[in-house]
Coordinates of C-alpha atoms in Angstrom, one line a residue:
Chain A
M645 CA -13.4 -13.5 33.2
S646 CA -16.6 -12.7 31.4
T647 CA -17.0 -12.5 27.7
A648 CA -16.8 -8.9 26.6
R649 CA -19.4 -6.9 24.7
L650 CA -18.0 -5.4 21.5
P651 CA -19.9 -2.2 21.0
E652 CA -21.0 -0.2 17.9
G653 CA -22.2 -2.9 15.6
A654 CA -19.4 -5.3 16.3
D655 CA -20.8 -8.7 16.6
T656 CA -20.5 -10.9 19.7
A657 CA -20.1 -14.6 20.0
A658 CA -23.8 -14.8 20.6
E659 CA -24.6 -16.3 17.2
G660 CA -22.3 -19.2 18.1
A661 CA -23.3 -19.2 21.7
G662 CA -22.6 -22.5 23.4
T663 CA -20.1 -23.6 20.8
P664 CA -16.9 -21.7 21.3
V665 CA -13.9 -23.6 20.1
S666 CA -11.0 -23.3 22.4
A667 CA -8.6 -24.9 20.0
A668 CA -8.5 -21.8 17.8
A669 CA -5.1 -20.4 17.0
P670 CA -4.3 -16.8 18.0
R671 CA -4.3 -15.9 14.4
E672 CA -7.8 -17.4 13.9
L673 CA -9.0 -15.2 16.8
L674 CA -7.6 -12.1 15.1
I675 CA -9.3 -13.0 11.8
V676 CA -12.6 -13.7 13.5
T677 CA -12.4 -10.5 15.6
I678 CA -11.7 -8.4 12.5
A679 CA -14.7 -10.0 10.7
R680 CA -16.9 -9.0 13.7
L681 CA -15.6 -5.5 13.6
L682 CA -16.5 -5.4 9.9
K683 CA -20.1 -6.5 10.4
G684 CA -22.5 -4.5 8.3
V685 CA -20.0 -3.2 5.7
R686 CA -20.9 -3.4 2.0
H687 CA -17.5 -2.8 0.5
V688 CA -14.2 -3.4 2.2
A689 CA -10.8 -2.7 0.7
V690 CA -7.7 -4.5 1.8
G691 CA -4.1 -3.5 1.0
A692 CA -1.6 -5.8 -0.7
S693 CA 0.3 -8.1 1.7
S694 CA -2.4 -8.0 4.3
P695 CA -3.5 -11.7 4.6
I696 CA -5.1 -11.5 8.0
P697 CA -7.5 -8.6 7.1
A698 CA -8.1 -10.2 3.8
A699 CA -9.1 -13.5 5.5
A700 CA -11.4 -11.6 7.8
A701 CA -13.1 -9.9 4.9
M702 CA -13.5 -13.2 3.1
L703 CA -14.9 -14.7 6.2
L704 CA -17.4 -11.9 6.4
R705 CA -18.3 -12.4 2.8
A706 CA -18.8 -16.2 3.3
R707 CA -21.0 -15.6 6.3
S708 CA -23.2 -13.1 4.6
E709 CA -23.5 -15.5 1.7
A710 CA -24.4 -18.3 4.0
E711 CA -27.0 -16.2 5.8
G712 CA -28.5 -14.9 2.5
A713 CA -27.6 -11.3 3.5
P714 CA -26.7 -8.7 0.9
P715 CA -23.3 -9.4 -0.7
V716 CA -20.2 -8.0 0.7
R717 CA -17.8 -6.6 -1.9
L718 CA -14.1 -7.1 -1.3
S719 CA -11.3 -5.3 -3.1
I720 CA -7.8 -6.7 -2.5
L721 CA -5.2 -4.4 -4.0
G722 CA -3.0 -6.2 -6.4
S723 CA -5.3 -9.2 -6.7
V724 CA -6.8 -10.0 -10.1
Q725 CA -9.6 -12.2 -8.7
H726 CA -10.8 -9.9 -5.8
N727 CA -10.6 -6.6 -7.6
F728 CA -13.4 -4.7 -9.3
F729 CA -11.2 -1.8 -10.4
T730 CA -10.5 -1.3 -14.1
N731 CA -9.3 2.3 -13.9
G732 CA -5.9 1.8 -12.5
S733 CA -4.6 2.1 -8.9
G734 CA -6.2 5.6 -8.5
E735 CA -9.7 4.1 -8.7
L736 CA -9.5 2.9 -5.1
F737 CA -9.0 6.5 -3.9
D738 CA -11.8 7.8 -6.2
C739 CA -14.1 5.2 -4.8
A740 CA -13.2 6.1 -1.3
G741 CA -13.6 9.8 -1.9
Q742 CA -17.1 9.2 -3.1
G743 CA -18.0 7.1 0.0
R744 CA -18.1 3.8 -1.9
I745 CA -15.7 2.1 0.5
D746 CA -16.9 1.4 4.0
A747 CA -13.9 -0.2 5.6
F748 CA -10.1 -0.3 5.3
F749 CA -7.1 -1.3 7.3
L750 CA -4.0 0.6 8.4
G751 CA -1.0 -0.5 10.3
G752 CA 1.6 1.8 11.5
G753 CA 5.2 2.0 12.7
Q754 CA 3.8 4.1 15.5
I755 CA 0.2 4.5 16.6
D756 CA -0.6 6.9 19.4
G757 CA -3.4 7.2 21.9
H758 CA -5.2 9.8 19.8
G759 CA -5.4 7.5 16.8
N760 CA -2.6 9.3 14.9
V761 CA -0.7 7.0 12.6
N762 CA 3.0 7.2 11.6
L763 CA 4.2 5.3 8.5
V764 CA 7.2 7.5 7.8
G765 CA 9.8 7.2 10.5
T766 CA 11.1 8.0 14.0
G767 CA 13.1 10.9 15.3
S768 CA 13.6 14.0 13.2
Y769 CA 12.3 14.6 9.7
P770 CA 13.4 14.1 7.0
E771 CA 16.6 12.6 8.3
S772 CA 14.8 10.1 10.6
S773 CA 16.7 7.6 12.7
V774 CA 14.5 4.8 11.4
R775 CA 12.8 5.4 8.0
W776 CA 9.8 3.4 7.0
P777 CA 8.4 3.2 3.4
G778 CA 6.1 6.2 3.6
S779 CA 2.5 7.2 4.2
F780 CA 1.0 5.4 1.2
G781 CA -2.6 6.4 0.9
S782 CA -3.2 6.8 4.6
A783 CA -3.1 10.6 4.5
Y784 CA -6.3 10.5 2.4
L785 CA -8.1 7.2 3.2
Y786 CA -8.2 7.9 7.0
F787 CA -10.3 11.0 6.2
V788 CA -12.8 9.4 3.9
V789 CA -13.3 5.7 4.9
P790 CA -15.8 5.5 7.7
R791 CA -14.5 2.4 9.4
V792 CA -10.7 2.2 9.4
I793 CA -9.5 -0.6 11.5
L794 CA -6.0 -0.2 12.9
F795 CA -4.3 -3.6 13.0
R796 CA -0.9 -4.2 14.3
E797 CA 0.1 -7.5 15.8
E798 CA 3.1 -6.2 17.7
H799 CA 1.7 -4.7 21.0
S800 CA 4.6 -2.8 22.5
R801 CA 5.6 0.6 23.8
R802 CA 7.7 0.9 20.6
V803 CA 4.6 0.8 18.4
L804 CA 1.9 2.1 20.7
V805 CA 3.3 5.5 21.7
D806 CA 2.1 8.5 23.6
R807 CA 2.7 10.8 20.5
V808 CA 3.8 9.7 17.0
D809 CA 7.0 11.4 15.7
F810 CA 5.4 12.1 12.3
V811 CA 1.6 12.3 11.5
S812 CA 1.0 10.4 8.3
A813 CA -2.7 10.5 9.1
P814 CA -4.4 12.1 12.1
G815 CA -6.9 10.3 14.3
S816 CA -9.2 13.3 14.5
S817 CA -9.7 16.6 12.8
A818 CA -10.8 20.1 14.0
K819 CA -14.4 21.1 13.4
G820 CA -14.9 22.4 9.9
I821 CA -12.4 20.0 8.3
Y822 CA -14.1 17.7 5.8
R823 CA -14.0 14.3 7.4
T824 CA -16.3 11.3 6.9
G825 CA -13.9 8.7 8.1
G826 CA -11.4 7.7 10.6
P827 CA -10.3 5.2 13.2
H828 CA -12.9 2.7 14.3
A829 CA -11.0 0.1 16.4
L830 CA -7.4 -0.9 17.2
L831 CA -6.6 -4.6 17.2
T832 CA -3.3 -6.1 18.4
S833 CA -2.0 -9.4 19.5
M834 CA -3.2 -8.5 23.0
G835 CA -6.6 -7.0 22.7
V836 CA -9.3 -4.8 21.1
F837 CA -9.7 -1.1 21.6
M838 CA -12.6 1.0 20.2
F839 CA -12.0 4.6 19.2
D840 CA -14.0 7.5 20.6
P841 CA -14.0 10.2 18.0
Q842 CA -15.4 12.8 20.3
R843 CA -12.7 12.4 22.9
A844 CA -10.1 11.2 20.4
C845 CA -9.0 8.3 22.6
F846 CA -9.1 4.5 22.8
R847 CA -11.2 2.4 25.1
L848 CA -10.1 -1.2 25.8
V849 CA -13.1 -3.5 25.3
S850 CA -11.5 -6.9 25.4
M851 CA -8.3 -8.8 26.0
H852 CA -7.2 -11.9 24.2
P853 CA -7.0 -15.1 26.3
G854 CA -4.2 -15.1 28.8
R855 CA -3.7 -11.3 28.9
S856 CA -4.3 -9.2 31.9
L857 CA -5.1 -5.5 32.2
A858 CA -1.7 -5.1 33.9
D859 CA 0.0 -6.7 30.8
L860 CA -1.8 -4.4 28.5
R861 CA -0.9 -1.3 30.5
A862 CA 2.7 -2.3 30.7
A863 CA 2.9 -2.8 26.9
T864 CA 1.0 0.3 25.9
G865 CA 2.7 3.7 25.7
F866 CA -0.5 5.7 25.9
D867 CA -3.3 6.1 28.4
F868 CA -6.6 4.5 27.5
D869 CA -10.1 4.1 28.9
V870 CA -11.3 0.7 30.1
D871 CA -14.7 -0.5 29.2
P872 CA -16.9 -1.3 32.2
A873 CA -17.7 -4.6 30.5
L874 CA -14.1 -5.4 29.8
G875 CA -13.6 -9.1 29.3
E876 CA -12.0 -11.7 27.2
T877 CA -12.1 -11.4 23.4
P878 CA -14.9 -13.9 22.4
P879 CA -13.4 -17.0 20.8
P880 CA -14.4 -18.1 17.3
S881 CA -17.6 -20.0 17.1
A882 CA -17.7 -23.4 15.6
S883 CA -19.5 -22.1 12.5
E884 CA -16.9 -19.3 12.0
L885 CA -14.0 -21.7 12.4
A886 CA -15.6 -24.1 9.9
L887 CA -15.9 -21.4 7.3
L888 CA -12.5 -20.1 8.0
R889 CA -10.8 -23.5 7.8
G890 CA -12.9 -24.4 4.8
C891 CA -13.9 -22.1 1.9
V892 CA -12.0 -19.1 3.2
L893 CA -8.7 -20.9 3.4
T894 CA -9.2 -22.2 -0.1
E895 CA -10.0 -18.7 -1.4
L896 CA -7.1 -17.2 0.6
A897 CA -4.6 -19.6 -1.0
Q898 CA -5.3 -18.0 -4.5
T899 CA -4.1 -14.6 -3.3
Y900 CA -1.8 -15.4 -0.4
P901 CA -0.3 -18.9 -1.2
D902 CA 2.5 -18.7 1.3
F903 CA 0.3 -17.6 4.2
A904 CA -2.4 -20.2 3.4
A905 CA 0.3 -23.0 3.2
R906 CA 1.6 -22.0 6.7
F907 CA -2.0 -21.9 7.9
H908 CA -2.6 -25.5 6.6
T909 CA 0.6 -26.7 8.2
D910 CA -0.4 -25.3 11.5
L911 CA -3.8 -26.8 11.3
A912 CA -2.2 -30.2 10.5
R913 CA -0.2 -30.2 13.6
K914 CA -2.8 -28.8 15.9
G915 CA -1.8 -28.4 19.5
A916 CA 1.7 -27.3 18.6
A917 CA 2.6 -23.6 19.4
D918 CA 1.5 -21.2 16.7
P919 CA 4.6 -20.1 14.8
L920 CA 2.9 -16.8 13.9
D921 CA 2.2 -15.9 17.6
R922 CA 5.4 -13.9 18.0
P923 CA 6.3 -10.3 17.7
T924 CA 6.9 -8.8 14.3
R925 CA 10.6 -8.9 13.2
S926 CA 12.3 -5.7 14.4
T927 CA 14.0 -5.3 11.0
D928 CA 10.7 -5.2 9.3
P929 CA 8.6 -2.9 11.4
L930 CA 5.9 -2.2 8.9
P931 CA 3.5 -4.9 7.8
A932 CA 1.2 -2.0 6.9
P933 CA -1.4 -2.5 4.3
R934 CA -0.1 -1.0 1.2
T935 CA -2.3 1.3 -0.9
Chain B
M400 CA 9.5 7.2 -37.8
N401 CA 10.1 3.7 -36.5
P402 CA 9.1 3.5 -32.9
I403 CA 11.0 0.3 -32.3
V404 CA 14.3 1.1 -30.5
S405 CA 16.8 -0.8 -28.2
I406 CA 16.8 -0.9 -24.4
D407 CA 20.1 1.1 -24.6
D408 CA 18.5 3.7 -26.8
I409 CA 15.9 4.3 -24.1
A410 CA 18.6 4.5 -21.4
R411 CA 20.5 7.0 -23.4
A412 CA 17.4 9.2 -23.9
I413 CA 17.2 9.9 -20.2
P414 CA 19.4 12.9 -19.5
S415 CA 20.9 14.4 -16.3
G416 CA 18.3 16.5 -14.4
C417 CA 15.4 14.5 -16.0
R418 CA 12.2 14.4 -14.0
L419 CA 11.5 10.7 -14.5
A420 CA 8.1 9.0 -13.8
L421 CA 8.2 5.3 -12.8
P422 CA 5.3 2.9 -12.0
A423 CA 4.7 1.1 -8.8
D424 CA 6.0 -2.5 -8.4
Y425 CA 2.7 -4.1 -9.4
A426 CA 2.1 -2.0 -12.5
G427 CA 4.8 -2.7 -15.1
V428 CA 8.3 -1.6 -14.0
A429 CA 10.8 -1.4 -16.9
M430 CA 13.4 -3.2 -14.8
A431 CA 15.4 -4.2 -18.0
V432 CA 16.3 -0.5 -18.4
T433 CA 17.7 -0.2 -14.9
L434 CA 21.3 -1.5 -15.5
P435 CA 21.7 0.2 -18.9
L436 CA 20.6 3.5 -17.2
I437 CA 23.0 3.1 -14.4
R438 CA 25.7 2.5 -17.0
C439 CA 24.7 5.7 -18.8
A440 CA 24.9 7.4 -15.3
P441 CA 22.8 10.5 -15.8
R442 CA 23.0 12.8 -12.7
D443 CA 20.4 14.6 -10.5
L444 CA 17.4 12.6 -11.6
C445 CA 14.1 13.8 -10.0
L446 CA 12.1 10.7 -9.6
V447 CA 8.3 10.7 -9.5
C448 CA 7.0 7.4 -8.2
V449 CA 3.5 6.5 -9.4
P450 CA 2.6 6.4 -6.7
T451 CA 5.2 4.3 -4.8
G452 CA 8.7 3.1 -5.6
G453 CA 10.5 -0.3 -5.3
M454 CA 13.7 -2.0 -6.4
Q455 CA 14.3 0.1 -9.5
V456 CA 14.1 3.3 -7.5
D457 CA 16.3 1.9 -4.8
M458 CA 18.9 0.9 -7.4
L459 CA 18.9 4.3 -9.0
I460 CA 19.3 5.9 -5.6
G461 CA 22.1 3.4 -4.6
A462 CA 23.9 4.2 -7.8
G463 CA 23.9 7.9 -6.9
L464 CA 21.8 9.1 -9.8
V465 CA 19.0 10.6 -7.8
R466 CA 18.7 14.1 -6.4
T467 CA 15.0 14.3 -5.6
I468 CA 12.3 11.8 -5.1
E469 CA 8.5 12.5 -4.9
T470 CA 6.7 9.4 -3.6
S471 CA 4.1 8.0 -1.3
A472 CA 6.4 5.2 -0.2
V473 CA 9.5 3.2 -1.2
S474 CA 9.7 -0.4 -0.2
L475 CA 10.6 -3.8 -1.5
G476 CA 7.2 -5.2 -0.4
E477 CA 7.5 -8.7 1.1
A478 CA 11.3 -8.3 1.0
G479 CA 11.1 -5.4 3.5
G480 CA 12.3 -1.8 3.4
A481 CA 14.3 -0.3 0.6
P482 CA 17.9 -0.3 1.8
C483 CA 19.5 2.3 -0.5
F484 CA 16.6 4.7 -0.1
N485 CA 16.6 4.3 3.7
R486 CA 20.4 4.9 3.8
A487 CA 20.1 8.0 1.5
V488 CA 17.3 9.4 3.7
S489 CA 19.2 9.0 6.9
L490 CA 22.3 10.6 5.4
G491 CA 20.3 13.4 3.9
A492 CA 21.7 12.5 0.5
I493 CA 18.4 12.9 -1.4
E494 CA 15.7 15.5 -1.3
L495 CA 12.5 13.9 -0.2
L496 CA 9.0 15.0 -1.2
D497 CA 6.9 12.7 0.9
S498 CA 3.4 12.4 -0.6
T499 CA 0.3 10.3 -0.4
C500 CA -0.9 8.0 -3.2
P501 CA -4.0 10.0 -4.4
A502 CA -2.0 13.2 -4.3
V503 CA 0.4 11.8 -6.9
H504 CA -2.5 10.6 -9.0
A505 CA -4.2 14.0 -8.6
G506 CA -1.0 15.9 -9.7
L507 CA -0.6 13.7 -12.8
T508 CA -4.3 14.0 -13.6
A509 CA -4.0 17.8 -13.5
A510 CA -1.1 17.6 -15.9
Q511 CA -3.0 15.3 -18.2
K512 CA -5.8 17.9 -18.4
G513 CA -3.4 20.7 -18.9
A514 CA -4.7 22.2 -15.6
P515 CA -2.5 24.0 -13.1
F516 CA -3.5 22.0 -10.1
A517 CA -6.0 19.6 -8.6
S518 CA -7.9 20.0 -5.3
M519 CA -8.0 17.3 -2.7
R520 CA -9.7 16.3 0.5
G521 CA -7.8 14.8 3.4
L522 CA -4.2 15.7 4.2
I523 CA -5.1 18.6 6.6
G524 CA -3.4 18.1 9.9
T525 CA -0.8 15.7 8.6
D526 CA 2.9 16.2 8.6
V527 CA 2.9 15.2 5.0
L528 CA 1.2 18.5 4.2
K529 CA 3.3 20.4 6.6
H530 CA 6.5 19.4 4.8
R531 CA 5.2 20.2 1.3
A532 CA 6.0 23.8 0.6
D533 CA 4.6 23.4 -3.0
W534 CA 1.1 22.5 -1.8
R535 CA -1.5 25.1 -0.8
V536 CA -4.6 25.1 1.4
I537 CA -7.4 27.3 0.2
D538 CA -11.0 27.7 1.3
N539 CA -13.4 25.9 -1.1
P540 CA -14.7 28.9 -3.1
F541 CA -18.0 27.0 -3.8
A542 CA -18.8 26.2 -0.1
E543 CA -21.1 28.4 2.0
S544 CA -19.1 27.9 5.2
P545 CA -15.4 27.6 5.6
D546 CA -14.1 24.4 4.0
P547 CA -10.4 24.1 3.6
V548 CA -9.1 22.0 0.7
V549 CA -5.6 21.2 -0.4
L550 CA -4.3 22.2 -3.9
V551 CA -1.7 19.9 -5.5
P552 CA 0.2 21.4 -8.4
A553 CA 0.3 19.5 -11.7
I554 CA 3.1 17.0 -11.9
R555 CA 4.6 17.2 -15.4
P556 CA 7.5 14.6 -15.7
D557 CA 10.0 15.0 -18.6
I558 CA 9.9 11.2 -19.3
A559 CA 7.7 8.3 -18.3
L560 CA 9.2 4.8 -18.4
L561 CA 7.2 1.6 -18.2
H562 CA 7.0 -2.1 -19.1
A563 CA 3.9 -3.7 -20.7
P564 CA 2.8 -7.0 -22.1
M565 CA 2.7 -6.0 -25.8
A566 CA 2.9 -3.3 -28.4
D567 CA 2.4 -3.2 -32.1
R568 CA 4.7 -1.9 -34.8
E569 CA 3.0 1.5 -34.8
G570 CA 4.0 2.0 -31.2
N571 CA 0.6 1.4 -29.6
V572 CA 1.1 -0.2 -26.2
W573 CA -1.4 -2.4 -24.4
I574 CA -1.7 -1.6 -20.7
G575 CA -5.1 -3.3 -20.0
R576 CA -6.7 -2.1 -16.8
R577 CA -3.5 -0.4 -15.5
R578 CA -4.9 3.0 -16.4
E579 CA -2.5 4.8 -14.0
L580 CA 0.1 4.1 -16.7
A581 CA -1.9 6.1 -19.2
T582 CA -2.3 9.0 -16.8
M583 CA 1.4 8.9 -16.1
V584 CA 2.2 8.9 -19.8
Y585 CA -0.4 11.6 -20.7
A586 CA 1.1 13.8 -18.0
S587 CA 4.7 13.4 -19.2
R588 CA 6.4 15.2 -22.1
R589 CA 7.9 12.0 -23.5
A590 CA 7.4 8.3 -22.8
F591 CA 9.3 5.0 -23.5
A592 CA 8.1 1.5 -23.0
T593 CA 9.7 -1.9 -22.9
V594 CA 7.4 -4.8 -23.9
E595 CA 7.2 -8.6 -23.7
R596 CA 6.4 -8.9 -27.4
I597 CA 5.6 -6.9 -30.5
V598 CA 2.5 -8.0 -32.4
E599 CA 2.0 -7.7 -36.1
R600 CA -1.7 -6.6 -36.0
S601 CA -2.7 -3.0 -35.0
L602 CA -3.9 -3.0 -31.4
L603 CA -6.1 0.0 -32.1
S604 CA -7.9 -1.7 -34.9
D605 CA -9.3 -4.3 -32.5
E606 CA -12.2 -2.9 -30.6
T607 CA -12.0 -5.5 -27.8
V608 CA -8.5 -4.4 -26.8
A609 CA -8.5 -0.7 -27.9
A610 CA -9.8 0.7 -24.6
G611 CA -6.7 -0.8 -22.9
V612 CA -4.3 0.7 -25.4
L613 CA -1.9 3.6 -24.9
P614 CA -1.9 5.2 -28.3
A615 CA 1.4 5.7 -30.1
L616 CA 0.7 9.4 -30.1
Y617 CA 2.1 9.5 -26.6
V618 CA 4.9 7.0 -26.9
E619 CA 8.2 7.8 -28.4
G620 CA 10.0 4.5 -28.3
I621 CA 9.3 0.8 -27.7
A622 CA 12.0 -1.8 -27.0
L623 CA 11.5 -5.5 -26.9
A624 CA 12.5 -6.9 -23.5
P625 CA 11.0 -10.4 -22.8
R626 CA 10.6 -10.9 -19.0
G627 CA 11.7 -7.3 -18.7
A628 CA 9.9 -6.6 -15.4
L629 CA 11.8 -9.3 -13.5
P630 CA 12.3 -9.7 -10.6
Y631 CA 8.9 -7.9 -10.5
G632 CA 6.0 -9.7 -12.0
L633 CA 3.8 -8.5 -14.9
W634 CA 0.0 -8.9 -14.9
G635 CA -1.2 -11.8 -17.0
E636 CA 2.4 -12.9 -17.8
Y637 CA 4.5 -14.0 -14.8
G638 CA 4.7 -13.6 -11.0
T639 CA 7.2 -11.7 -8.9
D640 CA 10.5 -13.5 -8.1
T641 CA 10.4 -12.8 -4.4
A642 CA 13.5 -14.8 -3.7
E643 CA 15.5 -12.4 -5.9
L644 CA 14.0 -9.4 -4.2
I645 CA 15.1 -10.8 -0.9
R646 CA 18.5 -11.5 -2.3
Y647 CA 18.7 -7.9 -3.4
A648 CA 17.4 -6.6 0.0
R649 CA 20.1 -8.6 1.8
A650 CA 22.9 -7.5 -0.6
A651 CA 22.0 -3.8 -0.6
R652 CA 22.1 -3.5 3.2
T653 CA 25.5 -2.0 2.8
G654 CA 26.9 0.2 0.1
Q655 CA 29.6 -2.4 -0.6
G656 CA 27.0 -5.2 -0.9
F657 CA 24.9 -3.1 -3.2
R658 CA 27.9 -2.4 -5.5
A659 CA 28.8 -6.1 -5.5
Y660 CA 25.2 -6.9 -6.5
L661 CA 25.3 -4.5 -9.4
E662 CA 28.6 -5.9 -10.7
T663 CA 27.2 -9.5 -10.6
A664 CA 24.0 -8.4 -12.2
A665 CA 25.9 -6.6 -15.0
A666 CA 28.1 -9.6 -15.6
E667 CA 25.1 -11.9 -15.8
C668 CA 23.5 -9.4 -18.1
A669 CA 26.5 -9.4 -20.4
T670 CA 26.7 -13.2 -20.7
S671 CA 23.0 -13.9 -21.2

């Protein structure tokens, strides 16, 4: 399988060409892939309890620093160290509304093929059969943050549905509706899709190692386009892994100590199966970034 | 008037039918008031979560005190979904005003300014908007071409309740960079705070902390409650007791488990 081209500003493995490291854990592949999807952003905001997107943003920041590129600003909600806001929790939304935030992450109890996100519940409303916490800031941020990355590790027909039962945030808007932001890509434990805002649908651009197109189709409840250059998600380069396992992990431990400790343990017994490489617990269907 | 009161005084000041504003789990939750409030058992509370709710909200719902809740989300964070909230929603036992975080901030900001509403981008095309009969969509009157915007009415709670690191004897409360607490309090008719400690110097006379102070003008009563946000953390003071949140989440999975948790907590409270 060839190495896929990630379009629209997403980086490829080219900078680390010739030095891919096959020993990367699935979680490391996710982090590095998100960092590539973030390439070029100046300010990325990350919800609380989102260690993988946070690690990716830290990796991007460390790389930019190492390359002498303009600094990447990172705002992790609830963090003291990685937080520029002094005007309360509303400041994030004020910032986003002014176009000061380039990228953000959303999860979703359900995500459909048109990029609609449901963080509220399944079945009827309001007496839903399964109730999730609620829309948080998605009903606003999805409209005003240019590069929203949908990230949900569980890749199943339960999550990736044809039509969401409740639209917390729509993937696209009619002409004339003010909208400067929206979905950019969808990343799961199986692959990477890019969003086409004109057609309001996803295009599969790469699959993670060991996944086939048939696997992806079987686990996805919506129709999607397939990129002509579909290939395997490029593995982390040696330099990316070095940064990730070095300064990024140290930084991550200050905000997500439990996550970082597990990361360390896994690195220590390299070769063992990755304990995080499993579907999300069904009782806790929403590891959505909280805003 | 002496602003220093007891935790029970604060609980008793919250009447049935009160529209009660409560902070998010990271922003100073007056957890110490939860059990006394459940003991006072006001009915038909209308909660306004600023902008999300957690364990305190879940407990008030579980105790049957809540009629309406306006919120962007209710969850126990790392401990998962909010069991009493989820149960009440599935049974149709509470009236739900699903919102989005900036709409809550916008409604409170409008009230702070004494304005009737605030206008907002986003929301159009969501089911959040579809289910809010109290929100309006109008055409931006300043635009040259059609430009629909959402109007969110002012949110004016009867009482705001929060926990903060310190207050002085005049009733000034230090909230630091947690400015959403100021907006919440400015928007509310009355406000009460529990605090970790009461300091002897005036917080407003110190220019280095004054900008982070909620002036006594807006605060009716302060009660001393060391570690009063637990199991939630308080910025600069202590972290969240996640194990306790998980213990609560497990217990509250059933109504019976929730009541047993309450009884144990009340007994511990009485002996401590």
